[in-house]
mmCIF file of C-alpha atoms in Angstrom:
data_model
loop_
_atom_site.group_PDB
_atom_site.id
_atom_site.type_symbol
_atom_site.label_atom_id
_atom_site.label_comp_id
_atom_site.label_asym_id
_atom_site.label_seq_id
_atom_site.Cartn_x
_atom_site.Cartn_y
_atom_site.Cartn_z
ATOM 1 C CA MET A 1464 -33.604 -10.747 14.515
ATOM 2 C CA SER A 1465 -34.288 -14.138 14.756
ATOM 3 C CA GLY A 1466 -32.872 -17.551 13.187
ATOM 4 C CA THR A 1467 -29.743 -18.901 13.715
ATOM 5 C CA ILE A 1468 -26.225 -18.716 12.261
ATOM 6 C CA ARG A 1469 -23.637 -21.988 11.356
ATOM 7 C CA HIS A 1470 -20.128 -21.826 11.732
ATOM 8 C CA ARG A 1471 -17.642 -24.358 9.548
ATOM 9 C CA LEU A 1472 -15.789 -24.492 13.542
ATOM 10 C CA THR A 1473 -19.309 -24.905 16.027
ATOM 11 C CA GLY A 1474 -20.379 -28.073 13.398
ATOM 12 C CA SER A 1475 -23.127 -28.938 13.877
ATOM 13 C CA ALA A 1476 -24.362 -27.734 16.727
ATOM 14 C CA GLU A 1477 -26.148 -23.494 15.251
ATOM 15 C CA ILE A 1478 -25.295 -20.110 16.526
ATOM 16 C CA GLU A 1479 -28.288 -17.833 18.377
ATOM 17 C CA GLU A 1480 -28.651 -14.348 16.091
ATOM 18 C CA SER A 1481 -29.526 -13.227 19.742
ATOM 19 C CA ALA A 1482 -25.621 -13.911 20.358
ATOM 20 C CA ILE A 1483 -23.536 -11.554 17.908
ATOM 21 C CA LEU A 1484 -21.488 -9.110 18.566
ATOM 22 C CA THR A 1485 -21.383 -5.936 15.842
ATOM 23 C CA PHE A 1486 -18.381 -4.455 15.669
ATOM 24 C CA PRO A 1487 -18.992 -1.477 13.643
ATOM 25 C CA ARG A 1488 -16.023 -1.079 11.948
ATOM 26 C CA GLY A 1489 -15.171 -4.552 10.834
ATOM 27 C CA LEU A 1490 -11.781 -5.104 12.224
ATOM 28 C CA PRO A 1491 -8.344 -4.800 10.430
ATOM 29 C CA GLY A 1492 -7.928 -7.487 7.702
ATOM 30 C CA PHE A 1493 -11.362 -7.857 7.977
ATOM 31 C CA GLU A 1494 -13.346 -4.621 7.339
ATOM 32 C CA ALA A 1495 -15.734 -5.872 5.874
ATOM 33 C CA TYR A 1496 -17.308 -7.784 8.423
ATOM 34 C CA ARG A 1497 -18.682 -6.863 11.388
ATOM 35 C CA ARG A 1498 -21.364 -9.399 12.801
ATOM 36 C CA TRP A 1499 -19.168 -12.101 14.697
ATOM 37 C CA VAL A 1500 -19.465 -13.623 17.731
ATOM 38 C CA LEU A 1501 -17.746 -15.603 20.900
ATOM 39 C CA ALA A 1502 -18.107 -19.628 20.790
ATOM 40 C CA GLY A 1503 -16.381 -21.978 23.430
ATOM 41 C CA GLU A 1504 -16.370 -23.975 25.822
ATOM 42 C CA GLU A 1505 -16.851 -22.366 29.529
ATOM 43 C CA ASP A 1506 -14.155 -23.167 30.811
ATOM 44 C CA SER A 1507 -11.421 -22.996 27.859
ATOM 45 C CA VAL A 1508 -8.512 -20.332 27.935
ATOM 46 C CA ILE A 1509 -8.466 -20.351 24.267
ATOM 47 C CA GLN A 1510 -12.015 -19.206 22.860
ATOM 48 C CA TRP A 1511 -12.837 -18.590 19.381
ATOM 49 C CA LEU A 1512 -14.086 -15.329 17.758
ATOM 50 C CA LEU A 1513 -16.217 -16.549 14.951
ATOM 51 C CA CYS A 1514 -17.001 -14.524 11.717
ATOM 52 C CA ALA A 1515 -20.484 -14.939 11.472
ATOM 53 C CA ASP A 1516 -21.569 -13.681 7.937
ATOM 54 C CA ASP A 1517 -18.240 -16.642 6.827
ATOM 55 C CA GLU A 1518 -17.491 -19.978 8.239
ATOM 56 C CA HIS A 1519 -14.061 -20.152 7.843
ATOM 57 C CA ILE A 1520 -12.935 -17.151 9.749
ATOM 58 C CA ALA A 1521 -12.551 -17.857 13.337
ATOM 59 C CA LEU A 1522 -9.847 -15.869 15.409
ATOM 60 C CA PRO A 1523 -8.349 -17.717 18.549
ATOM 61 C CA VAL A 1524 -8.624 -14.616 21.608
ATOM 62 C CA THR A 1525 -7.158 -15.228 25.286
ATOM 63 C CA ASP A 1526 -7.781 -13.467 28.304
ATOM 64 C CA PRO A 1527 -4.792 -11.375 28.516
ATOM 65 C CA LEU A 1528 -4.236 -11.515 32.017
ATOM 66 C CA LEU A 1529 -3.550 -15.051 31.107
ATOM 67 C CA ILE A 1530 -0.101 -13.902 29.399
ATOM 68 C CA ASP A 1531 0.509 -10.822 30.967
ATOM 69 C CA PRO A 1532 -1.123 -10.694 34.642
ATOM 70 C CA GLY A 1533 -0.505 -6.926 34.995
ATOM 71 C CA TYR A 1534 -2.458 -6.197 32.505
ATOM 72 C CA SER A 1535 -4.179 -2.940 32.686
ATOM 73 C CA PRO A 1536 -4.301 -0.836 29.514
ATOM 74 C CA HIS A 1537 -5.636 2.440 29.547
ATOM 75 C CA LEU A 1538 -8.527 2.490 27.332
ATOM 76 C CA PRO A 1539 -9.270 5.803 25.359
ATOM 77 C CA ALA A 1540 -12.449 7.209 26.640
ATOM 78 C CA GLU A 1541 -13.783 7.349 23.014
ATOM 79 C CA ALA A 1542 -13.430 3.785 22.461
ATOM 80 C CA LEU A 1543 -15.635 2.856 25.209
ATOM 81 C CA GLU A 1544 -17.494 5.763 24.580
ATOM 82 C CA GLU A 1545 -18.306 4.038 21.178
ATOM 83 C CA VAL A 1546 -19.061 0.113 22.669
ATOM 84 C CA GLY A 1547 -22.026 1.324 24.818
ATOM 85 C CA ALA A 1548 -18.856 1.189 28.099
ATOM 86 C CA ARG A 1549 -19.243 4.196 30.598
ATOM 87 C CA GLY A 1550 -16.203 2.934 32.622
ATOM 88 C CA PRO A 1551 -12.955 0.900 31.683
ATOM 89 C CA GLU A 1552 -14.894 -2.285 34.479
ATOM 90 C CA GLU A 1553 -17.911 -2.572 31.780
ATOM 91 C CA VAL A 1554 -15.724 -3.806 29.270
ATOM 92 C CA ILE A 1555 -14.428 -7.042 28.456
ATOM 93 C CA LEU A 1556 -10.392 -6.817 27.098
ATOM 94 C CA LEU A 1557 -9.809 -10.146 25.128
ATOM 95 C CA ALA A 1558 -5.646 -10.131 23.184
ATOM 96 C CA VAL A 1559 -5.755 -12.362 19.727
ATOM 97 C CA LEU A 1560 -3.709 -14.976 19.269
ATOM 98 C CA VAL A 1561 -1.936 -16.182 16.322
ATOM 99 C CA LEU A 1562 0.241 -19.388 16.615
ATOM 100 C CA PRO A 1563 2.949 -20.909 13.716
ATOM 101 C CA ARG A 1564 1.059 -23.208 11.009
ATOM 102 C CA GLY A 1565 2.003 -27.056 12.032
ATOM 103 C CA GLY A 1566 3.073 -27.135 15.040
ATOM 104 C CA ARG A 1567 5.342 -24.698 17.802
ATOM 105 C CA PRO A 1568 2.267 -23.166 19.620
ATOM 106 C CA TRP A 1569 4.341 -22.452 22.642
ATOM 107 C CA ARG A 1570 6.124 -19.763 20.182
ATOM 108 C CA GLY A 1571 2.476 -18.337 20.225
ATOM 109 C CA THR A 1572 1.854 -14.723 20.362
ATOM 110 C CA ALA A 1573 -1.156 -11.980 21.830
ATOM 111 C CA ASN A 1574 -1.545 -8.841 20.751
ATOM 112 C CA LEU A 1575 -2.251 -7.153 23.417
ATOM 113 C CA LEU A 1576 -1.139 -3.433 21.553
ATOM 114 C CA ALA A 1577 -4.299 -3.755 20.538
ATOM 115 C CA PRO A 1578 -7.400 -6.234 22.503
ATOM 116 C CA LEU A 1579 -10.347 -6.357 21.447
ATOM 117 C CA VAL A 1580 -12.625 -4.478 23.833
ATOM 118 C CA ILE A 1581 -16.760 -5.667 23.792
ATOM 119 C CA HIS A 1582 -19.211 -4.257 26.141
ATOM 120 C CA PRO A 1583 -21.664 -7.496 26.751
ATOM 121 C CA ASP A 1584 -24.278 -5.743 27.902
ATOM 122 C CA THR A 1585 -24.488 -3.665 24.664
ATOM 123 C CA ARG A 1586 -23.342 -6.795 22.821
ATOM 124 C CA LEU A 1587 -20.376 -3.440 20.797
ATOM 125 C CA GLY A 1588 -16.727 -4.255 20.240
ATOM 126 C CA ARG A 1589 -14.049 -2.377 19.084
ATOM 127 C CA GLN A 1590 -10.582 -3.020 18.371
ATOM 128 C CA VAL A 1591 -8.533 -0.507 19.922
ATOM 129 C CA VAL A 1592 -5.273 0.368 19.671
ATOM 130 C CA LEU A 1593 -2.966 1.658 22.211
ATOM 131 C CA THR A 1594 -0.860 4.347 22.646
ATOM 132 C CA GLU A 1595 1.045 2.351 25.223
ATOM 133 C CA ASP A 1596 4.099 1.508 24.464
ATOM 134 C CA ARG A 1597 4.828 -1.297 27.232
ATOM 135 C CA TYR A 1598 2.492 -2.885 24.836
ATOM 136 C CA ARG A 1599 3.504 -4.752 22.126
ATOM 137 C CA ILE A 1600 1.424 -6.402 18.693
ATOM 138 C CA LEU A 1601 3.372 -9.770 18.446
ATOM 139 C CA THR A 1602 3.567 -10.048 22.856
ATOM 140 C CA PRO A 1603 5.550 -14.137 23.729
ATOM 141 C CA LEU A 1604 3.330 -15.847 24.979
ATOM 142 C CA LEU A 1605 5.566 -17.869 27.039
ATOM 143 C CA PRO A 1606 9.254 -16.546 28.700
ATOM 144 C CA GLU A 1607 11.928 -17.024 27.143
ATOM 145 C CA GLU A 1608 13.430 -20.035 29.143
ATOM 146 C CA GLU A 1609 9.596 -22.046 29.505
ATOM 147 C CA ILE A 1610 10.391 -21.967 25.059
ATOM 148 C CA ALA A 1611 13.625 -22.848 25.224
ATOM 149 C CA ARG A 1612 12.442 -25.917 27.286
ATOM 150 C CA LEU A 1613 10.041 -27.248 25.432
ATOM 151 C CA GLU A 1614 12.072 -26.670 22.530
ATOM 152 C CA GLY A 1615 14.703 -29.269 24.128
ATOM 153 C CA GLY A 1616 17.003 -26.782 24.673
ATOM 154 C CA ASN A 1617 19.482 -25.876 26.603
ATOM 155 C CA PRO A 1618 17.450 -25.875 30.796
ATOM 156 C CA MET B 359 0.671 12.082 -4.531
ATOM 157 C CA LEU B 360 0.353 15.510 -2.450
ATOM 158 C CA VAL B 361 3.163 17.318 -2.232
ATOM 159 C CA LEU B 362 2.622 20.178 0.665
ATOM 160 C CA THR B 363 5.350 22.549 1.972
ATOM 161 C CA ARG B 364 3.408 23.387 6.009
ATOM 162 C CA ARG B 365 5.507 25.290 8.502
ATOM 163 C CA LYS B 366 4.561 24.406 12.564
ATOM 164 C CA GLY B 367 1.446 25.832 13.640
ATOM 165 C CA GLU B 368 0.253 25.946 10.215
ATOM 166 C CA SER B 369 -3.113 23.532 8.913
ATOM 167 C CA LEU B 370 -3.659 20.718 6.251
ATOM 168 C CA VAL B 371 -7.950 20.825 6.039
ATOM 169 C CA ILE B 372 -9.046 17.738 4.099
ATOM 170 C CA GLY B 373 -12.556 17.372 2.305
ATOM 171 C CA LEU B 374 -14.813 20.160 2.029
ATOM 172 C CA GLY B 375 -17.077 19.962 5.970
ATOM 173 C CA ALA B 376 -15.684 16.816 6.664
ATOM 174 C CA GLY B 377 -14.195 18.421 9.764
ATOM 175 C CA VAL B 378 -10.717 16.615 9.338
ATOM 176 C CA GLU B 379 -7.888 18.610 10.052
ATOM 177 C CA VAL B 380 -3.652 17.839 10.513
ATOM 178 C CA THR B 381 -1.359 20.535 12.178
ATOM 179 C CA VAL B 382 2.401 20.609 12.973
ATOM 180 C CA LEU B 383 2.623 20.730 16.382
ATOM 181 C CA GLU B 384 6.367 20.555 16.438
ATOM 182 C CA CYS B 385 9.323 19.554 13.560
ATOM 183 C CA GLY B 386 12.486 18.282 14.481
ATOM 184 C CA GLN B 387 15.655 16.478 12.592
ATOM 185 C CA ALA B 388 13.869 12.768 12.107
ATOM 186 C CA PHE B 389 10.363 13.231 12.901
ATOM 187 C CA VAL B 390 7.256 15.773 13.023
ATOM 188 C CA ARG B 391 4.366 16.026 15.469
ATOM 189 C CA LEU B 392 0.649 16.522 14.025
ATOM 190 C CA GLY B 393 -2.406 17.465 15.764
ATOM 191 C CA ILE B 394 -4.717 15.660 13.503
ATOM 192 C CA GLN B 395 -8.481 16.336 14.348
ATOM 193 C CA ALA B 396 -11.753 14.403 12.573
ATOM 194 C CA PRO B 397 -14.217 13.485 13.219
ATOM 195 C CA ARG B 398 -14.726 10.143 15.504
ATOM 196 C CA GLU B 399 -15.865 7.432 12.421
ATOM 197 C CA ILE B 400 -12.798 8.742 11.506
ATOM 198 C CA GLU B 401 -9.695 6.529 12.557
ATOM 199 C CA VAL B 402 -6.785 7.544 13.125
ATOM 200 C CA TRP B 403 -3.720 4.752 12.901
ATOM 201 C CA ARG B 404 -0.130 5.093 12.350
ATOM 202 C CA LYS B 405 0.192 2.749 9.018
ATOM 203 C CA GLU B 406 3.297 0.589 9.907
ATOM 204 C CA ILE B 407 0.990 0.212 13.048
ATOM 205 C CA LEU B 408 -2.421 -1.030 11.013
ATOM 206 C CA ALA B 409 -0.408 -3.215 8.561
ATOM 207 C CA GLU B 410 0.616 -5.163 11.681
ATOM 208 C CA VAL B 411 -2.041 -5.242 13.654
ATOM 209 C CA THR B 412 -4.240 -6.200 9.972
ATOM 210 C CA GLU B 413 -1.312 -8.944 9.521
ATOM 211 C CA ALA B 414 -2.339 -10.526 12.618
ATOM 212 C CA ASN B 415 -5.748 -10.421 12.424
ATOM 213 C CA ARG B 416 -5.149 -12.330 9.066
ATOM 214 C CA ALA B 417 -2.917 -14.977 10.384
ATOM 215 C CA ALA B 418 -4.870 -15.825 13.450
ATOM 216 C CA ALA B 419 -6.953 -16.370 10.975
ATOM 217 C CA SER B 420 -5.757 -18.948 9.960
ATOM 218 C CA VAL B 421 -5.323 -21.129 12.610
ATOM 219 C CA SER B 422 -5.925 -25.124 12.819
ATOM 220 C CA ARG B 423 -7.267 -26.265 15.177
ATOM 221 C CA GLU B 424 -5.012 -28.604 16.827
ATOM 222 C CA ASP B 425 -3.151 -25.813 16.576
ATOM 223 C CA ALA B 426 -4.928 -23.957 18.884
ATOM 224 C CA ALA B 427 -5.858 -27.206 20.819
ATOM 225 C CA ALA B 428 -2.192 -27.490 21.930
ATOM 226 C CA LEU B 429 -1.708 -24.176 23.148
ATOM 227 C CA GLU B 430 -5.040 -24.459 24.871
ATOM 228 C CA THR B 431 -2.881 -27.789 26.988
ATOM 229 C CA LEU B 432 0.303 -25.529 27.303
ATOM 230 C CA LEU B 433 -1.705 -22.885 28.870
ATOM 231 C CA ARG B 434 -3.515 -24.628 31.113
ATOM 232 C CA LYS B 435 -0.461 -26.159 32.443
ATOM 233 C CA LYS B 436 1.481 -22.810 32.837
ATOM 234 C CA GLY B 437 -1.665 -21.286 34.455
#
């Protein structure tokens, strides 16, 4: 396939079709959309997973290690196989971010229970639900005391 | 909803030739442990987890660029 895609978030900048990541199962909530593109400036902490087929859909994502420096989930072999990886070292993990609307971004959360697993070479991806109890869907981005400080509460 | 009684060790087959089989492995007072065999294209989710992931993904899609930019600044300070 050739050609370019436009997305609201990238403005007039066009996305090359070759940048497309295929999520054969779609994503929960966006089951019908299989083609996505990772966008964002090289040095940004937050990147965006843009829906290639609906320019209004974009999910902010980040490196889960930034939220939990010890993040080392066990990825099921069948999930790795599905994206064409022979081992966990071949894939990139991203956590989907949720922020409250209209401010207080420090109250945001990262989904560490269901990371996006992406193989950079096959360009296949899947949102994988871990079976590990220690990870949560709504993982706070910042420690409670940091949040309290930002909200001007007690030190 | 179809309601069936199954004992420990008994199974259900869902769909003829679909390769989906559910076996009751263990029964407790407040839980049952199930073994599920299905072709890999059929995903098996705990329903409440699927609902939460779906909701989180939808909420993520309504995050504004401005809020994300504010978070970016915060996380940079943290890092």
